[in-house]
mmCIF file of C-alpha atoms in Angstrom:
data_model
loop_
_atom_site.group_PDB
_atom_site.id
_atom_site.type_symbol
_atom_site.label_atom_id
_atom_site.label_comp_id
_atom_site.label_asym_id
_atom_site.label_seq_id
_atom_site.Cartn_x
_atom_site.Cartn_y
_atom_site.Cartn_z
ATOM 1 C CA MET A 684 5.746 110.532 28.851
ATOM 2 C CA LYS A 685 6.567 106.831 28.523
ATOM 3 C CA ARG A 686 2.954 105.937 29.295
ATOM 4 C CA PHE A 687 1.745 108.387 26.640
ATOM 5 C CA THR A 688 4.183 106.943 24.073
ATOM 6 C CA CYS A 689 3.061 103.395 24.877
ATOM 7 C CA LEU A 690 -0.569 104.415 24.548
ATOM 8 C CA VAL A 691 0.075 105.971 21.142
ATOM 9 C CA LEU A 692 1.938 102.873 19.963
ATOM 10 C CA CYS A 693 -0.881 100.630 21.185
ATOM 11 C CA LEU A 694 -3.450 102.745 19.355
ATOM 12 C CA ILE A 695 -1.399 102.589 16.155
ATOM 13 C CA LEU A 696 -1.027 98.799 16.417
ATOM 14 C CA LEU A 697 -4.724 98.405 17.180
ATOM 15 C CA THR A 698 -5.601 100.552 14.167
ATOM 16 C CA LEU A 699 -3.314 98.518 11.907
ATOM 17 C CA PHE A 700 -4.687 95.247 13.249
ATOM 18 C CA THR A 701 -8.285 96.392 12.857
ATOM 19 C CA SER A 702 -7.622 97.659 9.351
ATOM 20 C CA ALA A 703 -6.001 94.356 8.385
ATOM 21 C CA ALA A 704 -8.869 92.331 9.837
ATOM 22 C CA PHE A 705 -11.361 94.651 8.164
ATOM 23 C CA ALA A 706 -9.554 94.305 4.867
ATOM 24 C CA GLU A 707 -9.722 90.512 5.069
ATOM 25 C CA ASP A 708 -13.492 90.741 4.827
ATOM 26 C CA SER A 709 -13.320 93.179 1.894
ATOM 27 C CA VAL A 710 -13.614 91.632 -1.565
ATOM 28 C CA ASP A 711 -13.856 92.843 -5.123
ATOM 29 C CA VAL A 712 -17.341 92.289 -6.522
ATOM 30 C CA THR A 713 -18.689 92.714 -10.026
ATOM 31 C CA ASP A 714 -21.302 95.337 -9.071
ATOM 32 C CA GLU A 715 -21.090 96.821 -5.576
ATOM 33 C CA SER A 716 -24.275 98.894 -6.023
ATOM 34 C CA TYR A 717 -26.252 95.651 -6.390
ATOM 35 C CA TYR A 718 -25.525 94.818 -2.745
ATOM 36 C CA THR A 719 -26.776 98.085 -1.235
ATOM 37 C CA LYS A 720 -30.522 97.409 -1.403
ATOM 38 C CA PHE A 721 -30.996 96.017 2.118
ATOM 39 C CA ARG A 722 -28.447 98.078 4.029
ATOM 40 C CA GLY A 723 -29.817 99.564 7.222
ATOM 41 C CA GLN A 724 -32.888 97.319 7.242
ATOM 42 C CA ASN A 725 -31.624 94.962 9.964
ATOM 43 C CA LEU A 726 -32.333 91.854 7.866
ATOM 44 C CA SER A 727 -30.948 88.407 8.497
ATOM 45 C CA ILE A 728 -30.903 85.199 6.488
ATOM 46 C CA SER A 729 -30.583 81.642 7.777
ATOM 47 C CA VAL A 730 -28.102 79.459 5.901
ATOM 48 C CA TYR A 731 -27.950 75.658 6.292
ATOM 49 C CA ASN A 732 -24.832 74.123 4.758
ATOM 50 C CA TRP A 733 -22.562 71.099 5.015
ATOM 51 C CA GLY A 734 -19.867 71.159 7.676
ATOM 52 C CA GLU A 735 -16.392 72.286 6.523
ATOM 53 C CA TYR A 736 -17.972 73.698 3.363
ATOM 54 C CA ILE A 737 -17.289 77.432 3.215
ATOM 55 C CA CYS A 738 -14.243 79.659 3.501
ATOM 56 C CA ASP A 739 -14.332 80.823 7.123
ATOM 57 C CA GLY A 740 -11.415 83.254 7.370
ATOM 58 C CA SER A 741 -8.875 80.870 8.886
ATOM 59 C CA ASP A 742 -5.341 80.779 7.469
ATOM 60 C CA GLY A 743 -5.701 84.404 6.404
ATOM 61 C CA ALA A 744 -8.394 83.598 3.828
ATOM 62 C CA VAL A 745 -11.544 85.653 3.355
ATOM 63 C CA ASP A 746 -14.404 84.971 5.752
ATOM 64 C CA VAL A 747 -17.210 84.634 3.202
ATOM 65 C CA ASN A 748 -20.119 85.198 5.567
ATOM 66 C CA ALA A 749 -18.429 88.142 7.300
ATOM 67 C CA ALA A 750 -17.624 89.689 3.909
ATOM 68 C CA PHE A 751 -21.258 89.334 2.832
ATOM 69 C CA GLU A 752 -22.484 90.927 6.071
ATOM 70 C CA LYS A 753 -20.100 93.838 5.681
ATOM 71 C CA LEU A 754 -21.035 94.394 2.043
ATOM 72 C CA THR A 755 -24.818 94.110 2.390
ATOM 73 C CA GLY A 756 -25.669 94.783 6.034
ATOM 74 C CA ILE A 757 -27.516 91.438 6.078
ATOM 75 C CA LYS A 758 -26.756 89.194 9.060
ATOM 76 C CA VAL A 759 -25.970 85.553 8.234
ATOM 77 C CA LEU A 760 -27.251 82.937 10.699
ATOM 78 C CA TYR A 761 -25.151 79.942 9.739
ATOM 79 C CA THR A 762 -25.637 76.311 10.805
ATOM 80 C CA THR A 763 -24.449 73.005 9.365
ATOM 81 C CA PHE A 764 -25.658 69.466 8.679
ATOM 82 C CA ALA A 765 -23.786 66.219 8.096
ATOM 83 C CA THR A 766 -25.959 64.360 5.552
ATOM 84 C CA ASN A 767 -28.570 65.067 2.903
ATOM 85 C CA GLU A 768 -30.991 62.971 4.903
ATOM 86 C CA GLU A 769 -30.482 65.145 7.969
ATOM 87 C CA LEU A 770 -31.188 68.242 5.869
ATOM 88 C CA TYR A 771 -34.265 66.652 4.302
ATOM 89 C CA ALA A 772 -35.728 65.591 7.655
ATOM 90 C CA LYS A 773 -35.308 69.104 9.050
ATOM 91 C CA ILE A 774 -36.979 70.755 6.027
ATOM 92 C CA LYS A 775 -39.708 68.128 5.667
ATOM 93 C CA SER A 776 -40.745 68.374 9.302
ATOM 94 C CA GLY A 777 -41.243 72.123 9.028
ATOM 95 C CA GLY A 778 -39.585 72.483 12.399
ATOM 96 C CA ALA A 779 -37.128 75.052 11.110
ATOM 97 C CA SER A 780 -37.132 77.784 8.494
ATOM 98 C CA TYR A 781 -34.082 78.435 6.314
ATOM 99 C CA ASP A 782 -33.458 80.887 3.512
ATOM 100 C CA ILE A 783 -30.570 78.946 1.964
ATOM 101 C CA VAL A 784 -29.878 75.203 1.826
ATOM 102 C CA ILE A 785 -27.176 73.346 -0.121
ATOM 103 C CA PRO A 786 -28.267 69.745 -0.845
ATOM 104 C CA SER A 787 -26.761 67.283 -3.311
ATOM 105 C CA ASP A 788 -28.253 66.506 -6.704
ATOM 106 C CA TYR A 789 -30.552 63.597 -5.817
ATOM 107 C CA MET A 790 -31.871 65.448 -2.774
ATOM 108 C CA VAL A 791 -32.527 68.554 -4.863
ATOM 109 C CA ALA A 792 -34.690 66.389 -7.129
ATOM 110 C CA ARG A 793 -36.577 64.954 -4.165
ATOM 111 C CA MET A 794 -37.191 68.373 -2.662
ATOM 112 C CA ILE A 795 -38.395 69.745 -6.007
ATOM 113 C CA ALA A 796 -40.812 66.809 -6.358
ATOM 114 C CA GLU A 797 -42.178 67.430 -2.868
ATOM 115 C CA ASP A 798 -42.450 71.221 -3.272
ATOM 116 C CA LEU A 799 -39.902 71.828 -0.515
ATOM 117 C CA VAL A 800 -37.920 74.357 -2.576
ATOM 118 C CA GLN A 801 -39.080 77.235 -4.731
ATOM 119 C CA PRO A 802 -38.095 78.581 -8.181
ATOM 120 C CA LEU A 803 -35.342 81.196 -8.234
ATOM 121 C CA ASP A 804 -35.573 84.653 -9.787
ATOM 122 C CA PHE A 805 -32.385 84.781 -11.838
ATOM 123 C CA LYS A 806 -32.779 88.520 -12.342
ATOM 124 C CA ASN A 807 -31.515 88.706 -8.779
ATOM 125 C CA ILE A 808 -28.618 86.336 -9.526
ATOM 126 C CA PRO A 809 -26.766 88.041 -12.422
ATOM 127 C CA ASN A 810 -23.532 86.224 -11.567
ATOM 128 C CA ALA A 811 -25.103 82.998 -12.788
ATOM 129 C CA ARG A 812 -23.593 84.024 -16.116
ATOM 130 C CA PHE A 813 -20.231 82.767 -14.843
ATOM 131 C CA LEU A 814 -21.500 79.194 -14.384
ATOM 132 C CA ASP A 815 -20.784 76.333 -16.760
ATOM 133 C CA GLU A 816 -24.119 75.391 -18.377
ATOM 134 C CA GLN A 817 -23.504 71.662 -17.988
ATOM 135 C CA TYR A 818 -24.054 72.167 -14.251
ATOM 136 C CA LEU A 819 -27.110 74.399 -14.694
ATOM 137 C CA TYR A 820 -29.404 72.127 -16.706
ATOM 138 C CA THR A 821 -29.245 68.689 -15.186
ATOM 139 C CA ASP A 822 -31.358 65.581 -14.743
ATOM 140 C CA PHE A 823 -32.249 66.638 -11.199
ATOM 141 C CA ASP A 824 -33.260 70.176 -12.270
ATOM 142 C CA PRO A 825 -33.725 70.055 -16.084
ATOM 143 C CA GLU A 826 -34.871 73.654 -16.479
ATOM 144 C CA GLY A 827 -32.323 74.993 -14.032
ATOM 145 C CA ALA A 828 -35.142 76.750 -12.209
ATOM 146 C CA TYR A 829 -34.635 75.656 -8.603
ATOM 147 C CA SER A 830 -30.905 75.394 -8.034
ATOM 148 C CA VAL A 831 -27.531 77.033 -8.622
ATOM 149 C CA PRO A 832 -24.455 74.749 -8.616
ATOM 150 C CA TYR A 833 -22.064 75.354 -5.730
ATOM 151 C CA THR A 834 -19.472 72.598 -6.205
ATOM 152 C CA TRP A 835 -19.018 69.270 -7.952
ATOM 153 C CA GLY A 836 -16.775 66.299 -7.340
ATOM 154 C CA THR A 837 -16.323 62.555 -7.201
ATOM 155 C CA VAL A 838 -16.305 59.844 -4.536
ATOM 156 C CA GLY A 839 -13.318 57.561 -4.027
ATOM 157 C CA ILE A 840 -11.200 55.797 -1.426
ATOM 158 C CA ILE A 841 -8.975 57.706 0.973
ATOM 159 C CA TYR A 842 -6.231 55.490 2.350
ATOM 160 C CA ASN A 843 -3.057 55.622 4.405
ATOM 161 C CA THR A 844 -0.097 54.778 2.160
ATOM 162 C CA GLN A 845 1.960 53.490 5.104
ATOM 163 C CA TYR A 846 -0.420 50.582 5.671
ATOM 164 C CA VAL A 847 -2.363 50.066 2.429
ATOM 165 C CA GLU A 848 -0.863 48.956 -0.873
ATOM 166 C CA GLU A 849 -1.733 51.274 -3.769
ATOM 167 C CA GLU A 850 -2.554 48.306 -6.018
ATOM 168 C CA ASP A 851 -5.358 47.310 -3.635
ATOM 169 C CA THR A 852 -7.091 50.687 -3.920
ATOM 170 C CA HIS A 853 -8.413 50.261 -7.459
ATOM 171 C CA SER A 854 -11.464 48.292 -6.380
ATOM 172 C CA TRP A 855 -14.279 48.857 -3.907
ATOM 173 C CA ASP A 856 -13.400 45.370 -2.644
ATOM 174 C CA LEU A 857 -10.845 47.096 -0.399
ATOM 175 C CA LEU A 858 -13.698 48.172 1.877
ATOM 176 C CA TRP A 859 -14.578 44.491 2.360
ATOM 177 C CA ASP A 860 -10.986 43.299 2.882
ATOM 178 C CA GLU A 861 -10.773 41.347 6.149
ATOM 179 C CA ARG A 862 -7.074 42.201 6.510
ATOM 180 C CA TYR A 863 -8.160 45.700 7.497
ATOM 181 C CA MET A 864 -10.839 44.774 10.011
ATOM 182 C CA GLY A 865 -11.361 47.641 12.424
ATOM 183 C CA GLU A 866 -9.430 50.082 10.230
ATOM 184 C CA ILE A 867 -12.240 50.784 7.754
ATOM 185 C CA LEU A 868 -14.651 53.734 7.929
ATOM 186 C CA MET A 869 -17.913 53.884 5.982
ATOM 187 C CA PHE A 870 -20.406 56.568 5.000
ATOM 188 C CA SER A 871 -23.159 57.078 7.555
ATOM 189 C CA ASN A 872 -25.770 57.848 4.897
ATOM 190 C CA PRO A 873 -27.694 55.325 2.807
ATOM 191 C CA ARG A 874 -27.379 56.802 -0.696
ATOM 192 C CA ASP A 875 -23.578 56.922 -0.737
ATOM 193 C CA SER A 876 -23.205 53.564 1.008
ATOM 194 C CA PHE A 877 -25.654 51.774 -1.276
ATOM 195 C CA ALA A 878 -24.021 53.398 -4.320
ATOM 196 C CA ILE A 879 -20.672 51.838 -3.406
ATOM 197 C CA ALA A 880 -22.178 48.412 -2.711
ATOM 198 C CA LEU A 881 -24.190 48.508 -5.948
ATOM 199 C CA LYS A 882 -21.163 49.509 -8.032
ATOM 200 C CA ARG A 883 -19.070 46.776 -6.407
ATOM 201 C CA LEU A 884 -21.706 44.224 -7.434
ATOM 202 C CA GLY A 885 -21.778 45.528 -11.007
ATOM 203 C CA TYR A 886 -25.119 47.338 -10.711
ATOM 204 C CA SER A 887 -26.084 50.933 -11.373
ATOM 205 C CA MET A 888 -25.923 53.178 -8.323
ATOM 206 C CA ASN A 889 -29.389 54.372 -9.413
ATOM 207 C CA SER A 890 -30.854 50.870 -9.432
ATOM 208 C CA THR A 891 -34.606 50.637 -8.955
ATOM 209 C CA SER A 892 -34.522 46.842 -8.696
ATOM 210 C CA GLU A 893 -35.606 45.592 -5.289
ATOM 211 C CA GLU A 894 -33.547 42.440 -5.795
ATOM 212 C CA GLU A 895 -30.377 44.437 -6.528
ATOM 213 C CA LEU A 896 -30.959 46.685 -3.542
ATOM 214 C CA ARG A 897 -31.358 43.665 -1.291
ATOM 215 C CA ASP A 898 -28.139 42.210 -2.720
ATOM 216 C CA ALA A 899 -26.400 45.476 -1.829
ATOM 217 C CA CYS A 900 -27.980 45.363 1.613
ATOM 218 C CA GLU A 901 -26.582 41.880 2.265
ATOM 219 C CA SER A 902 -23.190 43.046 1.057
ATOM 220 C CA LEU A 903 -23.259 45.982 3.490
ATOM 221 C CA LYS A 904 -24.288 43.632 6.287
ATOM 222 C CA ASP A 905 -21.291 41.427 5.459
ATOM 223 C CA GLN A 906 -19.069 44.495 5.635
ATOM 224 C CA LYS A 907 -20.359 45.689 8.990
ATOM 225 C CA SER A 908 -18.088 43.505 11.129
ATOM 226 C CA LEU A 909 -15.068 45.102 9.416
ATOM 227 C CA VAL A 910 -16.216 48.695 9.921
ATOM 228 C CA GLN A 911 -14.744 50.712 12.759
ATOM 229 C CA ALA A 912 -17.355 53.486 12.473
ATOM 230 C CA TYR A 913 -19.944 55.019 10.170
ATOM 231 C CA VAL A 914 -18.945 58.661 9.729
ATOM 232 C CA MET A 915 -19.347 61.933 7.925
ATOM 233 C CA ASP A 916 -17.427 64.975 9.226
ATOM 234 C CA GLU A 917 -15.755 62.777 11.875
ATOM 235 C CA ILE A 918 -13.635 61.377 9.064
ATOM 236 C CA PHE A 919 -11.261 64.349 9.212
ATOM 237 C CA ASP A 920 -10.024 63.625 12.730
ATOM 238 C CA LYS A 921 -9.981 59.875 12.239
ATOM 239 C CA MET A 922 -8.028 59.793 8.979
ATOM 240 C CA GLU A 923 -5.724 62.721 9.711
ATOM 241 C CA GLY A 924 -4.976 61.303 13.170
ATOM 242 C CA GLU A 925 -4.478 57.786 11.723
ATOM 243 C CA GLU A 926 -7.194 56.315 13.908
ATOM 244 C CA ALA A 927 -8.373 54.498 10.748
ATOM 245 C CA MET A 928 -6.618 53.563 7.515
ATOM 246 C CA ILE A 929 -9.314 53.340 4.818
ATOM 247 C CA ALA A 930 -12.484 55.306 4.056
ATOM 248 C CA PRO A 931 -14.709 56.186 1.124
ATOM 249 C CA TYR A 932 -15.267 59.922 0.881
ATOM 250 C CA TYR A 933 -15.466 62.975 -1.351
ATOM 251 C CA ALA A 934 -12.459 63.953 -3.465
ATOM 252 C CA GLY A 935 -12.356 67.550 -2.253
ATOM 253 C CA ASP A 936 -12.095 66.507 1.374
ATOM 254 C CA SER A 937 -9.268 64.110 0.542
ATOM 255 C CA ILE A 938 -7.222 67.080 -0.666
ATOM 256 C CA ILE A 939 -7.768 68.872 2.643
ATOM 257 C CA MET A 940 -6.913 65.747 4.673
ATOM 258 C CA ALA A 941 -3.774 65.022 2.650
ATOM 259 C CA ALA A 942 -2.595 68.570 3.312
ATOM 260 C CA GLU A 943 -2.800 67.775 7.040
ATOM 261 C CA ASN A 944 -1.373 64.251 6.747
ATOM 262 C CA PRO A 945 0.887 63.568 3.722
ATOM 263 C CA ASN A 946 0.520 59.809 4.291
ATOM 264 C CA LEU A 947 -3.017 59.995 2.899
ATOM 265 C CA ALA A 948 -3.825 59.408 -0.778
ATOM 266 C CA PHE A 949 -6.960 59.108 -2.928
ATOM 267 C CA SER A 950 -8.066 56.586 -5.529
ATOM 268 C CA ILE A 951 -11.152 56.160 -7.702
ATOM 269 C CA PRO A 952 -11.985 52.429 -8.075
ATOM 270 C CA ASP A 953 -12.114 50.875 -11.535
ATOM 271 C CA GLU A 954 -15.754 49.789 -11.089
ATOM 272 C CA GLY A 955 -16.703 53.462 -11.353
ATOM 273 C CA THR A 956 -18.094 55.976 -8.935
ATOM 274 C CA ASN A 957 -20.465 58.831 -8.264
ATOM 275 C CA ARG A 958 -20.005 62.274 -9.808
ATOM 276 C CA PHE A 959 -22.061 64.664 -7.721
ATOM 277 C CA ILE A 960 -23.189 68.280 -7.776
ATOM 278 C CA ASP A 961 -24.043 70.198 -4.618
ATOM 279 C CA SER A 962 -26.412 73.059 -5.364
ATOM 280 C CA ILE A 963 -27.812 76.118 -3.619
ATOM 281 C CA CYS A 964 -31.589 76.247 -3.188
ATOM 282 C CA ILE A 965 -34.179 78.366 -1.414
ATOM 283 C CA PRO A 966 -36.744 76.425 0.668
ATOM 284 C CA ALA A 967 -40.423 76.953 -0.036
ATOM 285 C CA ASN A 968 -40.959 78.523 3.397
ATOM 286 C CA ALA A 969 -37.985 80.918 3.229
ATOM 287 C CA LYS A 970 -38.687 84.280 4.862
ATOM 288 C CA GLN A 971 -36.175 86.391 2.947
ATOM 289 C CA LYS A 972 -36.172 85.146 -0.652
ATOM 290 C CA GLU A 973 -34.664 88.191 -2.341
ATOM 291 C CA ALA A 974 -31.964 88.576 0.300
ATOM 292 C CA ALA A 975 -31.249 84.875 -0.129
ATOM 293 C CA GLU A 976 -30.862 85.371 -3.877
ATOM 294 C CA MET A 977 -28.396 88.143 -3.117
ATOM 295 C CA TYR A 978 -26.421 85.661 -1.012
ATOM 296 C CA ILE A 979 -26.453 83.163 -3.904
ATOM 297 C CA ASN A 980 -25.208 85.890 -6.228
ATOM 298 C CA PHE A 981 -22.419 86.677 -3.761
ATOM 299 C CA LEU A 982 -21.348 83.022 -3.671
ATOM 300 C CA CYS A 983 -21.146 83.201 -7.474
ATOM 301 C CA GLU A 984 -18.782 86.204 -7.387
ATOM 302 C CA PRO A 985 -15.623 84.882 -9.077
ATOM 303 C CA GLU A 986 -13.342 85.989 -6.220
ATOM 304 C CA ILE A 987 -15.614 84.464 -3.571
ATOM 305 C CA ALA A 988 -16.177 81.226 -5.498
ATOM 306 C CA ALA A 989 -12.412 80.886 -6.041
ATOM 307 C CA ALA A 990 -11.703 81.516 -2.342
ATOM 308 C CA ASN A 991 -14.276 78.886 -1.390
ATOM 309 C CA ILE A 992 -12.851 76.292 -3.751
ATOM 310 C CA ASP A 993 -9.282 76.996 -2.721
ATOM 311 C CA PHE A 994 -10.300 76.564 0.921
ATOM 312 C CA ILE A 995 -12.548 73.481 0.761
ATOM 313 C CA GLY A 996 -10.740 71.627 -2.046
ATOM 314 C CA TYR A 997 -13.781 70.754 -4.170
ATOM 315 C CA SER A 998 -14.266 71.439 -7.892
ATOM 316 C CA THR A 999 -15.916 74.609 -9.131
ATOM 317 C CA PRO A 1000 -18.651 74.930 -11.752
ATOM 318 C CA ASN A 1001 -17.811 78.671 -11.942
ATOM 319 C CA LEU A 1002 -15.698 79.252 -15.062
ATOM 320 C CA ALA A 1003 -14.500 82.694 -13.969
ATOM 321 C CA ALA A 1004 -13.525 81.346 -10.536
ATOM 322 C CA TYR A 1005 -11.594 78.487 -12.134
ATOM 323 C CA GLU A 1006 -9.483 81.012 -14.031
ATOM 324 C CA LEU A 1007 -8.516 82.625 -10.700
ATOM 325 C CA LEU A 1008 -7.184 79.369 -9.236
ATOM 326 C CA ASP A 1009 -3.454 78.798 -9.271
ATOM 327 C CA GLU A 1010 -2.050 76.418 -11.873
ATOM 328 C CA GLU A 1011 -1.375 73.669 -9.327
ATOM 329 C CA MET A 1012 -5.041 73.541 -8.332
ATOM 330 C CA GLN A 1013 -6.268 73.722 -11.933
ATOM 331 C CA GLN A 1014 -4.121 70.697 -12.772
ATOM 332 C CA ASN A 1015 -4.993 68.737 -9.641
ATOM 333 C CA SER A 1016 -6.140 65.345 -10.933
ATOM 334 C CA ILE A 1017 -8.211 64.678 -7.810
ATOM 335 C CA ALA A 1018 -10.268 67.874 -8.102
ATOM 336 C CA TYR A 1019 -10.315 67.837 -11.896
ATOM 337 C CA PRO A 1020 -9.892 64.216 -13.096
ATOM 338 C CA ASP A 1021 -9.310 63.490 -16.770
ATOM 339 C CA GLN A 1022 -12.075 62.602 -19.186
ATOM 340 C CA THR A 1023 -11.368 58.864 -18.970
ATOM 341 C CA VAL A 1024 -12.165 58.909 -15.255
ATOM 342 C CA LEU A 1025 -15.217 61.137 -15.703
ATOM 343 C CA GLU A 1026 -16.652 58.847 -18.373
ATOM 344 C CA ASN A 1027 -16.667 56.069 -15.776
ATOM 345 C CA THR A 1028 -18.732 58.076 -13.305
ATOM 346 C CA GLU A 1029 -22.462 58.089 -12.729
ATOM 347 C CA ALA A 1030 -24.580 60.943 -11.402
ATOM 348 C CA PHE A 1031 -27.279 60.257 -8.851
ATOM 349 C CA THR A 1032 -30.778 60.507 -10.292
ATOM 350 C CA PHE A 1033 -34.106 60.940 -8.578
ATOM 351 C CA LEU A 1034 -35.373 57.603 -7.295
ATOM 352 C CA PRO A 1035 -39.087 56.753 -7.099
ATOM 353 C CA SER A 1036 -40.487 57.273 -3.615
ATOM 354 C CA GLN A 1037 -41.013 53.539 -3.024
ATOM 355 C CA ILE A 1038 -37.332 52.881 -3.841
ATOM 356 C CA SER A 1039 -36.134 55.692 -1.551
ATOM 357 C CA THR A 1040 -38.368 54.301 1.197
ATOM 358 C CA LEU A 1041 -37.010 50.785 0.657
ATOM 359 C CA MET A 1042 -33.416 52.035 0.750
ATOM 360 C CA ASP A 1043 -34.058 53.899 4.011
ATOM 361 C CA LYS A 1044 -35.678 50.790 5.493
ATOM 362 C CA LEU A 1045 -32.792 48.549 4.430
ATOM 363 C CA TRP A 1046 -30.281 51.055 5.795
ATOM 364 C CA THR A 1047 -31.987 50.958 9.185
ATOM 365 C CA GLU A 1048 -31.859 47.170 8.971
ATOM 366 C CA ILE A 1049 -28.111 47.281 8.273
ATOM 367 C CA LEU A 1050 -27.346 49.584 11.182
ATOM 368 C CA SER A 1051 -29.482 47.559 13.580
ATOM 369 C CA ASN A 1052 -28.200 44.241 12.284
ATOM 370 C CA ASP A 1053 -26.111 42.600 14.980
ATOM 371 C CA GLU A 1054 -25.516 39.108 13.714
ATOM 372 C CA ASN A 1055 -22.001 39.032 15.091
ATOM 373 C CA TYR A 1056 -23.316 39.879 18.519
ATOM 374 C CA SER A 1057 -26.036 37.241 18.487
ATOM 375 C CA LYS A 1058 -23.777 34.563 17.025
ATOM 376 C CA TRP A 1059 -20.676 34.988 19.145
ATOM 377 C CA THR A 1060 -21.288 37.270 22.099
ATOM 378 C CA ILE A 1061 -24.004 35.230 23.815
ATOM 379 C CA PRO A 1062 -22.022 31.951 23.610
ATOM 380 C CA ALA A 1063 -18.972 33.832 24.861
ATOM 381 C CA PHE A 1064 -20.926 35.105 27.863
ATOM 382 C CA LEU A 1065 -22.179 31.551 28.566
ATOM 383 C CA LEU A 1066 -18.642 30.178 28.313
ATOM 384 C CA VAL A 1067 -17.320 32.827 30.687
ATOM 385 C CA GLY A 1068 -20.139 32.022 33.094
ATOM 386 C CA ILE A 1069 -19.378 28.297 32.987
ATOM 387 C CA LEU A 1070 -15.648 28.871 33.540
ATOM 388 C CA PHE A 1071 -16.402 31.251 36.390
ATOM 389 C CA SER A 1072 -18.681 28.650 38.000
ATOM 390 C CA ILE A 1073 -16.019 25.946 37.604
ATOM 391 C CA ALA A 1074 -13.396 28.228 39.149
ATOM 392 C CA ILE A 1075 -15.651 28.894 42.168
ATOM 393 C CA ASN A 1076 -16.309 25.167 42.654
ATOM 394 C CA ILE A 1077 -12.590 24.338 42.417
ATOM 395 C CA ARG A 1078 -11.833 27.017 44.976
ATOM 396 C CA ARG A 1079 -14.539 25.649 47.267
ATOM 397 C CA VAL A 1080 -13.144 22.101 47.002
ATOM 398 C CA ILE A 1081 -9.605 23.301 47.777
ATOM 399 C CA ARG A 1082 -10.865 25.234 50.800
ATOM 400 C CA GLN A 1083 -12.747 22.182 52.137
ATOM 401 C CA LYS A 1084 -9.642 19.993 51.772
ATOM 402 C CA ARG A 1085 -7.579 22.502 53.728
ATOM 403 C CA GLU A 1086 -10.184 22.632 56.474
ATOM 404 C CA ASN A 1087 -10.279 18.814 56.688
ATOM 405 C CA MET A 1088 -6.498 18.693 56.942
ATOM 406 C CA LEU A 1089 -6.626 21.070 59.903
#
């Protein structure tokens, strides 16, 4: 009898647990019938997104991909990248086929110019009506034909308040401050790194001047000896774990990191910064375009967009989703800075191919540059060798004297 009772209790608990887990992946959508078209067809779509950039069901939040699969019957094959350049190389090579990619503004422009993405059918994306038009018709996609905005945000300096004075964080010079040698992290992609160096020198982050780019290159070379590591997603562990004290990064991620380590704060330097938009696109070689458009529409569902933003900390271009955010998030000055700050930002624009090529070449030069090694390490090795040789000779002389005494 006791065994039977235990079995019944276990079944009840299992049912409750399963129902709760099932409910977590259930969301309210604007038109459920829209999502029934591909049910039972065993379709799958391949999604390529930034790391740490979608609500994944942890902390009791909705698992966006699982909710989409449950609603539509479409399997989501989800992988991540760390930089726009990594995404571009994968798409350009043709070595992989994706149905959804989420590049940043300047990379969207480059992929449009090179026919790597295709126009969207907005009849299949009715939830685009919730999006703020200022993020739909942009310099990188003027007709709003190839992309749907996913998030927007700014770049600034994340710093540890226990070691860094707040007054020092209002300039990009902080990333070149020798007092913090070995405690500074830097972007591991050329566009963001050059943007910071250009702004610090008083230039536009969209400079097409070879001279200005070379000035920025020299500045980044000067900085290299101070840099602990060039990072992207690795920044979370390093800053939260206080393995480093200063890093430039995206505002949304600073919110997430500060939640894990209250010693972390965020500042936008007075020289100005980048205001970016990350957008959803469909590659030219996508195999499931209409199913991909359904996925885009799902990401634009107000409840889903709000869950994503609440989870990843970035700013939403979805007006209906913004209204669902709690008041604290709506008034967060990091996610939604005031107009004075926004007026001092600059959006990335599409650079001519020769400028992009030059920037990539200079970036490789920076990473391979090892002036400190050639200037100091070789002499140090020679000095050690000389001292070692002297020590051996002294030992030999002492040994001979002892032998003569015997």
